[in-house]
Coordinates of C-alpha atoms and ligand atoms in Angstrom, one line a residue:
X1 CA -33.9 -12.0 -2.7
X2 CA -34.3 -10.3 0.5
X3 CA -33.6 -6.1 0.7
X4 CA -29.9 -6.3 1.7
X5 CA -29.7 -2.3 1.1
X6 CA -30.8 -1.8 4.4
X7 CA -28.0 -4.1 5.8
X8 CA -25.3 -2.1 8.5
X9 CA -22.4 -2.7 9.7
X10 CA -22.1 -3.1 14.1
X11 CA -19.8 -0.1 14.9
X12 CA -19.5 -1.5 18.8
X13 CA -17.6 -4.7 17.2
X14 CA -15.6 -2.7 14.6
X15 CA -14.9 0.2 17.0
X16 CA -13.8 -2.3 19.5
X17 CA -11.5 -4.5 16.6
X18 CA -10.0 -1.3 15.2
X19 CA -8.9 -0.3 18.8
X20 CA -7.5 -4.0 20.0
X21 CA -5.2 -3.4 16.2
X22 CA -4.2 0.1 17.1
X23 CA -2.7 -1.2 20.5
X24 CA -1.1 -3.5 18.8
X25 CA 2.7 -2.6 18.0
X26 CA 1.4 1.1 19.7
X27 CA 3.8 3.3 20.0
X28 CA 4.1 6.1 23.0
X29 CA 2.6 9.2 20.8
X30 CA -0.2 7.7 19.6
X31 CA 0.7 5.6 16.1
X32 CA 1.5 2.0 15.6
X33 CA 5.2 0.1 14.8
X34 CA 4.3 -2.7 12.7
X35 CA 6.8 -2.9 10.2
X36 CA 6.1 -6.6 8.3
X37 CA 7.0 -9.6 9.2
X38 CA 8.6 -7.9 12.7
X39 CA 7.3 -9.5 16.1
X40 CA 4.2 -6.9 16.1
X41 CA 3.0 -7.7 12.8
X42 CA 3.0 -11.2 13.4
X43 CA 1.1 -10.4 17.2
X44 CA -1.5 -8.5 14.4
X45 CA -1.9 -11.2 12.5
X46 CA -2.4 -13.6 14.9
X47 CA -5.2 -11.5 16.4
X48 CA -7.0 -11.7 12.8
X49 CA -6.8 -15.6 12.7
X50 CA -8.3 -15.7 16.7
X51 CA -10.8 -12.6 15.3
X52 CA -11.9 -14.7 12.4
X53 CA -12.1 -17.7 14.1
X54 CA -14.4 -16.5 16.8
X55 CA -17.3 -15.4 14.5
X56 CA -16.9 -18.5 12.7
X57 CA -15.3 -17.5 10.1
X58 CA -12.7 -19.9 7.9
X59 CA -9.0 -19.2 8.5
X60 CA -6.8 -19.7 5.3
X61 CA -3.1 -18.7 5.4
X62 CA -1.1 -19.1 1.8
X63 CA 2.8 -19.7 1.3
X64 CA 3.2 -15.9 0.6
X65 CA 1.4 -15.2 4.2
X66 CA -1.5 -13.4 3.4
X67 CA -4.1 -14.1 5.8
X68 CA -7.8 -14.6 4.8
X69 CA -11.0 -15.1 6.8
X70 CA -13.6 -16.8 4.2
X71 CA -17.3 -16.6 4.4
X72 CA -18.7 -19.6 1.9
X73 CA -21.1 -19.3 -0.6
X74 CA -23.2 -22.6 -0.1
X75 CA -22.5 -23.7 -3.0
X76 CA -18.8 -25.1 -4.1
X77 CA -16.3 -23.9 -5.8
X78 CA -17.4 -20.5 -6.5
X79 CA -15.0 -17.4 -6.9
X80 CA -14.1 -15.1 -4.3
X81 CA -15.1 -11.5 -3.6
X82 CA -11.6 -10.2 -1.7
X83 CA -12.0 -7.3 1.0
X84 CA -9.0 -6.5 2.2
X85 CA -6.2 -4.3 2.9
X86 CA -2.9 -4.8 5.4
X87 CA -1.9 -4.9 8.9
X88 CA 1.8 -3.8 8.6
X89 CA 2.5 -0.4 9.4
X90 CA 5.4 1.7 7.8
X91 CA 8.4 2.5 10.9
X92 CA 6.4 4.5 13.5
X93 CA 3.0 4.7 10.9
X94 CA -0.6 5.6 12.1
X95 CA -3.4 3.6 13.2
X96 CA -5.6 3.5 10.3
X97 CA -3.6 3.0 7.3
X98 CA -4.0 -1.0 6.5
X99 CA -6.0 -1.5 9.5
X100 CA -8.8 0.3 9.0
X101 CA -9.2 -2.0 5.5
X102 CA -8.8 -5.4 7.4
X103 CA -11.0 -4.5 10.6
X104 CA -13.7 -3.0 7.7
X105 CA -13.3 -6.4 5.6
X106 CA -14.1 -8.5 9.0
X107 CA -16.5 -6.2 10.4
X108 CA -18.4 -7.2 6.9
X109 CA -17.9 -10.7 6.9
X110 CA -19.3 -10.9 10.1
X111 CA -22.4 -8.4 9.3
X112 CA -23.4 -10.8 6.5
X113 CA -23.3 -13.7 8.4
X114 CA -25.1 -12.9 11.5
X115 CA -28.1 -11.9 8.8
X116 CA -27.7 -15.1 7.1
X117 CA -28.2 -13.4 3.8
X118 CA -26.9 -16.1 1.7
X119 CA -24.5 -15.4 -1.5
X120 CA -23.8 -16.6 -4.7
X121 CA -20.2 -16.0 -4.3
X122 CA -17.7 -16.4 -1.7
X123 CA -16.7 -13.2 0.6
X124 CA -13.0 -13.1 1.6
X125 CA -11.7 -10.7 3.8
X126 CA -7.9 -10.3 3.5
X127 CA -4.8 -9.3 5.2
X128 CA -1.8 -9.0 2.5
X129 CA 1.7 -9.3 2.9
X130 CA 4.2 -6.6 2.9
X131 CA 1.9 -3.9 1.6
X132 CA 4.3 -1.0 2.6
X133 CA 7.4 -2.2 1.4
X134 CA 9.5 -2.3 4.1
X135 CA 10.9 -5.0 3.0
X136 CA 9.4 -5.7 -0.6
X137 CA 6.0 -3.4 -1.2
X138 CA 2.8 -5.3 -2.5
X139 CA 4.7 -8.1 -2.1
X140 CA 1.2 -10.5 -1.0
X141 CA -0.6 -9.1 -3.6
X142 CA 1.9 -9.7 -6.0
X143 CA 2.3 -13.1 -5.1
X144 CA -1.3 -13.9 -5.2
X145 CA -2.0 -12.5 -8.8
X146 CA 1.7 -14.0 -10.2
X147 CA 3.5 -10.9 -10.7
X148 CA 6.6 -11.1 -8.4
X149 CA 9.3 -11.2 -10.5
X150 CA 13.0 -13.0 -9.2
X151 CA 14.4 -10.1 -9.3
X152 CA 12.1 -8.0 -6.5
X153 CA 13.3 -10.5 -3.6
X154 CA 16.8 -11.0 -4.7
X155 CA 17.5 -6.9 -4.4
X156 CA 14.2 -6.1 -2.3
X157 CA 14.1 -2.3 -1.0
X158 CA 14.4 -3.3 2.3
X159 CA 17.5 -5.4 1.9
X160 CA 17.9 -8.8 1.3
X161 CA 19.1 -9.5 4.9
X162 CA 15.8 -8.1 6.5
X163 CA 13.7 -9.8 3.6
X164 CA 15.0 -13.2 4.5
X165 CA 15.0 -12.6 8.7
X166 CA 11.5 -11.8 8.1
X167 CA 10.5 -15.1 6.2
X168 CA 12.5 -16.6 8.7
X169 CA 10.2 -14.9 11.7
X170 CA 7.1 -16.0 9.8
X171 CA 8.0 -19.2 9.0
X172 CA 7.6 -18.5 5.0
X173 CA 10.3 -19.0 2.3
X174 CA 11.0 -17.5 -0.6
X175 CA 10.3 -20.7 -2.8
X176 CA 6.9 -20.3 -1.2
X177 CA 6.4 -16.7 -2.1
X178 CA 6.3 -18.0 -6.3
X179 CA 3.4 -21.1 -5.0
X180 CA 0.2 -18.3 -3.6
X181 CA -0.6 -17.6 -7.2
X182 CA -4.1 -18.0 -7.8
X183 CA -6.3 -18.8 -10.7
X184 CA -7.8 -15.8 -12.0
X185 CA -11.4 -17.5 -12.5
X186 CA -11.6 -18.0 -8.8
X187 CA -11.1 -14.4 -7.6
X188 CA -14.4 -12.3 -8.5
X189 CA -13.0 -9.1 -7.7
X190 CA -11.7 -6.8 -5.1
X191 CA -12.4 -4.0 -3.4
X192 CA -10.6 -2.1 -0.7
X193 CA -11.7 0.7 2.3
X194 CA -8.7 3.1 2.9
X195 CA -8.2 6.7 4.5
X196 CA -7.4 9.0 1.7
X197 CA -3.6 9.9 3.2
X198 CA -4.2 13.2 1.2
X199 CA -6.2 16.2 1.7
X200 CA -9.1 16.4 -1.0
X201 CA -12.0 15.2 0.9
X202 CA -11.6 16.8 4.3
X203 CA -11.4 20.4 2.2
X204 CA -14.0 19.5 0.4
X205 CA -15.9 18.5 2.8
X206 CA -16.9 14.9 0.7
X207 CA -17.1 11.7 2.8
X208 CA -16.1 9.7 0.4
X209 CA -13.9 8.8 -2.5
X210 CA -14.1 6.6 -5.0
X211 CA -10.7 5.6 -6.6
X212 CA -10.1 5.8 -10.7
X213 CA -6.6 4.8 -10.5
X214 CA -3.7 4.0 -8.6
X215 CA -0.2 5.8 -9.3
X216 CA 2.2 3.9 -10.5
X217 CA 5.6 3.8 -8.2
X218 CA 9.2 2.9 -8.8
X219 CA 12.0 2.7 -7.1
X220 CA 15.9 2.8 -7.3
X221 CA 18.9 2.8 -5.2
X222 CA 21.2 5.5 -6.4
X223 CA 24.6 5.2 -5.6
X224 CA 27.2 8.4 -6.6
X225 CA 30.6 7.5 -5.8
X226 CA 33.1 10.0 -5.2
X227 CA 36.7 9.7 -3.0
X228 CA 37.0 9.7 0.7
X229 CA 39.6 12.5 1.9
X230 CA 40.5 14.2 4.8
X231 CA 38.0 16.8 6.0
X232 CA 40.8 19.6 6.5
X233 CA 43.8 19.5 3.7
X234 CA 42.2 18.4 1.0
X235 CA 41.4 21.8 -1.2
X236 CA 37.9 22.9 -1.5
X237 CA 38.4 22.5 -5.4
X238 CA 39.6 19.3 -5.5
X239 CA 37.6 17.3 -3.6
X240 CA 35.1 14.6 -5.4
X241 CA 32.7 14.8 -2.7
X242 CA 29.9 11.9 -3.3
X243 CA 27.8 13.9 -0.5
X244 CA 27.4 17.0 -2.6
X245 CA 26.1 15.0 -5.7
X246 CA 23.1 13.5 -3.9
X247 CA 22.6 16.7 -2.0
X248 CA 22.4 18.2 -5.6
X249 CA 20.5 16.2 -7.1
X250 CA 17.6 15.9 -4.5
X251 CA 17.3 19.5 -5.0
X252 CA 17.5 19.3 -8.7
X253 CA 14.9 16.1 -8.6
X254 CA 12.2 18.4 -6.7
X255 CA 12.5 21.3 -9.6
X256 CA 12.4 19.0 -12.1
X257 CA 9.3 17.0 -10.8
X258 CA 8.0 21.2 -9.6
X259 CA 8.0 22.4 -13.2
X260 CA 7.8 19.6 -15.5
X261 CA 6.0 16.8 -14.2
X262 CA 3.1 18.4 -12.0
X263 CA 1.2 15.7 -11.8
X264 CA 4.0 13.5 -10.7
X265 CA 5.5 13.0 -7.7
X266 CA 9.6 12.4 -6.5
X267 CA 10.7 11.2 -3.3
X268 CA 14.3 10.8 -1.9
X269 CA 13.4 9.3 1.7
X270 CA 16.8 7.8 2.5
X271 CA 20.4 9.6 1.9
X272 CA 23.3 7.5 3.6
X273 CA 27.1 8.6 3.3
X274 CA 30.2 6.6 3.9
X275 CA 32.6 5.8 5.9
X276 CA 30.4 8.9 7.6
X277 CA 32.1 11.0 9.9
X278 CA 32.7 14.4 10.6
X279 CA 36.4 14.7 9.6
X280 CA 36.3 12.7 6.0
X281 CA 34.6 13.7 2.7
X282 CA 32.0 11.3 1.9
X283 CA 33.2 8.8 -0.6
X284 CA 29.9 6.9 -1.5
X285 CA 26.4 8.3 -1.3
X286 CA 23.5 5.8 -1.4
X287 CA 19.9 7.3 -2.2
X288 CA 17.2 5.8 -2.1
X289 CA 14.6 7.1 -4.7
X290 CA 10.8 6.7 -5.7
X291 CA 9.0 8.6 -8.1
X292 CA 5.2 7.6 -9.0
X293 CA 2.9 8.9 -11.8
X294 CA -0.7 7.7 -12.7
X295 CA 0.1 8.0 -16.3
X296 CA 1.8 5.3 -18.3
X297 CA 3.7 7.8 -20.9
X298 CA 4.7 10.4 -18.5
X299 CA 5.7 7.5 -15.8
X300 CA 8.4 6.3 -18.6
X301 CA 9.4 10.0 -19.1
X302 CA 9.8 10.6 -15.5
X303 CA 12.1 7.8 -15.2
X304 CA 14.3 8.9 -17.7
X305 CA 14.4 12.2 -16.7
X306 CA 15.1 12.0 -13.4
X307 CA 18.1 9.1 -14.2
X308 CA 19.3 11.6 -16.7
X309 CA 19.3 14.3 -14.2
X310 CA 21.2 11.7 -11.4
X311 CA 24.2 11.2 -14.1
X312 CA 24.3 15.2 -14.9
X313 CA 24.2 16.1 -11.2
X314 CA 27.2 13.3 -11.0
X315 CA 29.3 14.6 -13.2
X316 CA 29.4 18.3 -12.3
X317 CA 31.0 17.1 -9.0
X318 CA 33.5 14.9 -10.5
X319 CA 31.6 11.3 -9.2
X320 CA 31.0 8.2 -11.0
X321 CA 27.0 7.0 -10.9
X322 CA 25.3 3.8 -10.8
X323 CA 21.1 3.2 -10.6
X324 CA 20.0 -0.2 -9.5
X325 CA 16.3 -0.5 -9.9
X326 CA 14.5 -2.0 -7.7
X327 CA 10.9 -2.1 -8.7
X328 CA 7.8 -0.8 -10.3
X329 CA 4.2 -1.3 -9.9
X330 CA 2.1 0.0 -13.0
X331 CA -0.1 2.5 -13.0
X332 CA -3.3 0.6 -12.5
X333 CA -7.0 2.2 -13.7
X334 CA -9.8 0.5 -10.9
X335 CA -12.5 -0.9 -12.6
X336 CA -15.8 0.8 -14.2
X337 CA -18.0 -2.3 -13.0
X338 CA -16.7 -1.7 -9.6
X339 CA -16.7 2.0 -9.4
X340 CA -20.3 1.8 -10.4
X341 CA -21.2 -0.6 -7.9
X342 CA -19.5 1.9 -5.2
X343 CA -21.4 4.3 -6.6
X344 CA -24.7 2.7 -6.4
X345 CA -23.8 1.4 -2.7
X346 CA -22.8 5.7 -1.8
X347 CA -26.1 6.9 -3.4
X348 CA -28.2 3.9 -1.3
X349 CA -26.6 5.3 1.6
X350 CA -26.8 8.6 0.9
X351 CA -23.4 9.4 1.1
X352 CA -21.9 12.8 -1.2
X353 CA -18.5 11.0 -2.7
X354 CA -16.0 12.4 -5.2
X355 CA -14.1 10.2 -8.0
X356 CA -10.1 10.6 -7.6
X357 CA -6.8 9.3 -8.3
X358 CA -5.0 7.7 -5.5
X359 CA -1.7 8.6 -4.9
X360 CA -0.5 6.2 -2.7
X361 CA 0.2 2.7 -3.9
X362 CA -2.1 0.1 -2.8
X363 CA -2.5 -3.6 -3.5
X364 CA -5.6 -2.9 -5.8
X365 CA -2.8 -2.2 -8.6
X366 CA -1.9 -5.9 -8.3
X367 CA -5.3 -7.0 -8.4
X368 CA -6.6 -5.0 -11.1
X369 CA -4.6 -7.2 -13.5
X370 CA -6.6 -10.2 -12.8
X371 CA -10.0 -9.3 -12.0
X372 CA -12.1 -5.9 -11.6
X373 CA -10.7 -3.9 -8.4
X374 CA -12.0 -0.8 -6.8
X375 CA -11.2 1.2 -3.6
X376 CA -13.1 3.5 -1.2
X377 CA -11.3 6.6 0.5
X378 CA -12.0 8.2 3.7
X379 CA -11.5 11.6 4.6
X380 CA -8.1 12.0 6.3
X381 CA -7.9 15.0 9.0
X382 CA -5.4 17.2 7.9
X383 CA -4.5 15.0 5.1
X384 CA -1.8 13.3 7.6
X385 CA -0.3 9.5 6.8
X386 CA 2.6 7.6 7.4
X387 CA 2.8 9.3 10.4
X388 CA 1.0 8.9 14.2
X389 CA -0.9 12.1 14.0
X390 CA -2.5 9.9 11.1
X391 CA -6.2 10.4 12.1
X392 CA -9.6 9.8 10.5
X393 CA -13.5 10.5 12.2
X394 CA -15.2 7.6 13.7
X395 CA -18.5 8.5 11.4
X396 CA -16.5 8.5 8.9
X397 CA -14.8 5.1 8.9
X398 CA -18.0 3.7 10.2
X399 CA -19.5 5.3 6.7
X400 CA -16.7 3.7 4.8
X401 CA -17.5 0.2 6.2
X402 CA -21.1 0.5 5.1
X403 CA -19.9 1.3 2.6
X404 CA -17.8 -1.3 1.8
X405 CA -20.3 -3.3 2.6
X406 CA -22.9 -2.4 0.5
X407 CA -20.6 -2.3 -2.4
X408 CA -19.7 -5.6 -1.7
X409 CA -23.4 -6.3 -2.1
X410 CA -24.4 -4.5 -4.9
X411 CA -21.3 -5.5 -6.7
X412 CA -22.3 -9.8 -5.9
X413 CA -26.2 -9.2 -7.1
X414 CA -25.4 -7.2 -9.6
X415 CA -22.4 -9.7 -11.5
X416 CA -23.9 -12.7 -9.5
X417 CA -27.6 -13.5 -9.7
X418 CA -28.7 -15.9 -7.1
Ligands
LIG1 C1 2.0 2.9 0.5 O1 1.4 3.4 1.5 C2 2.7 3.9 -0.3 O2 2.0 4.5 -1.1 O3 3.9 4.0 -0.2
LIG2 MN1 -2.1 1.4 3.1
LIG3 MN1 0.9 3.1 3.7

């Protein structure tokens, strides 16, 4: 076998992909719109399937919409290595979260090939559906591995109407969602570039991370109801005000999470009151809520906590309380085969890297139930994402897609003889 370790990556081509995404759905101050399944997703993904096409790559779309460029092994049938990430954005995201993974996965693909080093294994890079739950949340991922569940499309946390005007746009279904499973023996294992979105490696000054685990997440719609009055005569003590019990129990949700779960995290990113006006006391107050923990145990304990704490919250204001769950993704470990083979591929490259927990949710928690997974982290400046002042260093993502692709390498010839 030739020395593949000395194998790179051509930053002119990925610089030059990365920035045809990033105008892509680009909005005015600097970050990208590509909510999925909307007009400027779709524009993204059509720009992989012409990308892939023109270095010869094989384009493969499956009924849940994830988008793959394949790079055969010679011989048939043999499993897949996935590379991948997303090219949805969330509402007015950055440039590099999704993006950077997909660009990195191709950028590889294309590396390999142009040296005709010839593997035992097929390389796949991917583009999976819905990764940011806008309408879903790991919905591709999910679908590929067999773990969507009724239930997550019927009450999705983007709302049923978006979910099915987005099929609708893409010309999927839902019946076709439930058909992308794929057979666990043909996927060899997956592993994922991605900017941190936190700030541990830019202070500590590490270029990269390697991932141990991936939080778990879940999320409700809380709904406190209360009594629409007037505004003016109804008496300060007398009013069931479904407003205030949200309010509260936001407040409350961030102490609790503060002092008892500090390794946890608790979100409340959406607080809509009805009718809504100035002059009427709110009578219904939808929340949306997500809470996330890397640990199984304390996940479960967070959940009921923070429910328990909703229903307290509801009755010292006088409001009746309902929780609809919407979903959860487990707390998913990465694998130690694939964390050694990106450690291997950091120390060939000389690269300093750091082993952490993410703390954003990523598809690698849907693959690590069906075959080993593993991600790489970036350095983010600032520790900004979900957000256009999103922003990594050009060396640095170039280091992340040599990365990836040496990884990718040591992980086939490691598992893989020729
Ligand atoms: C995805 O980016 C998430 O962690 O919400
Ligand atoms: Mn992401
Ligand atoms: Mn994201």
């Amino acid at each position: 076998m030739a020395d593949f370790t000395a194998l790179r990556i051509k930053p002119q081509r990925f610089k030059a992909d990365f920035e045809t995404l990033a105008a892509i759905g680009s909005t005015e101050d600097g970050g990208v719109d590509r909510p999925s399944l909307s007009e400027a997703h779709l524009a993204a993904r059509a720009w992989f399937r012409q990308r892939a096409a023109r270095d010869g790559l094989t384009v493969a779309v499956d009924s849940a919409g994830n988008h793959s460029a394949v790079l055969p092994a010679v011989a048939l049938d043999t499993p897949h290595l996935l590379l991948g990430s997303h090219l949805d954005s969330v509402p007015h995201g950055g440039r590099f979260d999704g993006a950077l993974g997909v660009a990195a996965a191709l950028e590889v693909l294309s590396t390999i090939k142009d040296a005709g080093l010839q593997l035992p294994i097929s390389l796949e890079a991917i583009d999976f559906t819905d990764e940011e739950g806008t309408l879903v949340g790991l919905l591709g991922s999910a679908a590929l591995v067999g773990r969507l569940t009724p239930g997550e499309i019927q009450s999705p946390r983007g709302g049923r109407q978006s979910l099915l005007a987005g099929l609708q746009r893409a010309a999927l279904s839902e019946e076709g969602l439930f058909l992308a499973r794929r057979d666990p023996a043909s996927l060899a294992g997956y592993i994922e570039l991605h900017i941190e979105q936190g700030p541990r490696l830019a202070r500590s000054q590490t270029p990269v991370g390697v991932v141990t685990a991936i939080v778990g997440i879940a999320s409700y719609r809380l709904i406190f109801h209360g009594r629409a009055n007037h505004a003016g005569t109804t008496p300060m003590n007398e009013r069931h005000d479904a407003g205030l019990g949200a309010a509260s129990f936001m407040l409350a949700a961030h102490r609790l999470v503060v002092e008892s779960f500090p390794d946890c995290t608790v979100n409340t990113g959406l607080l809509q009151l009805e009718p809504g006006a100035y002059n009427i006391i709110p009578g219904q107050a939808n929340l949306a809520l997500e809470f996330r923990s890397a640990d199984d145990k304390e996940f479960e304990q967070l959940e009921n906590a923070l429910l328990a704490l909703a229903r307290q919250q509801a009755d010292q204001f006088g409001l009746e309380f309902e929780a609809n769950f919407l979903n959860r993704h487990a707390p998913a470990p990465m694998s130690v085969s694939m964390q050694q083979a990106i450690g291997q591929a950091a120390h060939c490259l000389e690269l300093g890297y750091q082993a952490m927990p993410s703390g954003a949710g990523h598809d690698g928690q849907n693959l690590a139930h069906v075959c080993p997974a593993g991600m790489i982290f970036i350095p983010s400046q600032d520790g900004i994402s979900h957000s256009p002042r999103e922003f990594s260093a050009w060396q640095d993502c170039i280091n992340g897609a040599n990365l990836l692709l040496q990884s990718a390498l040591a992980f086939t010839f490691e598992h893989y003889r020729p």
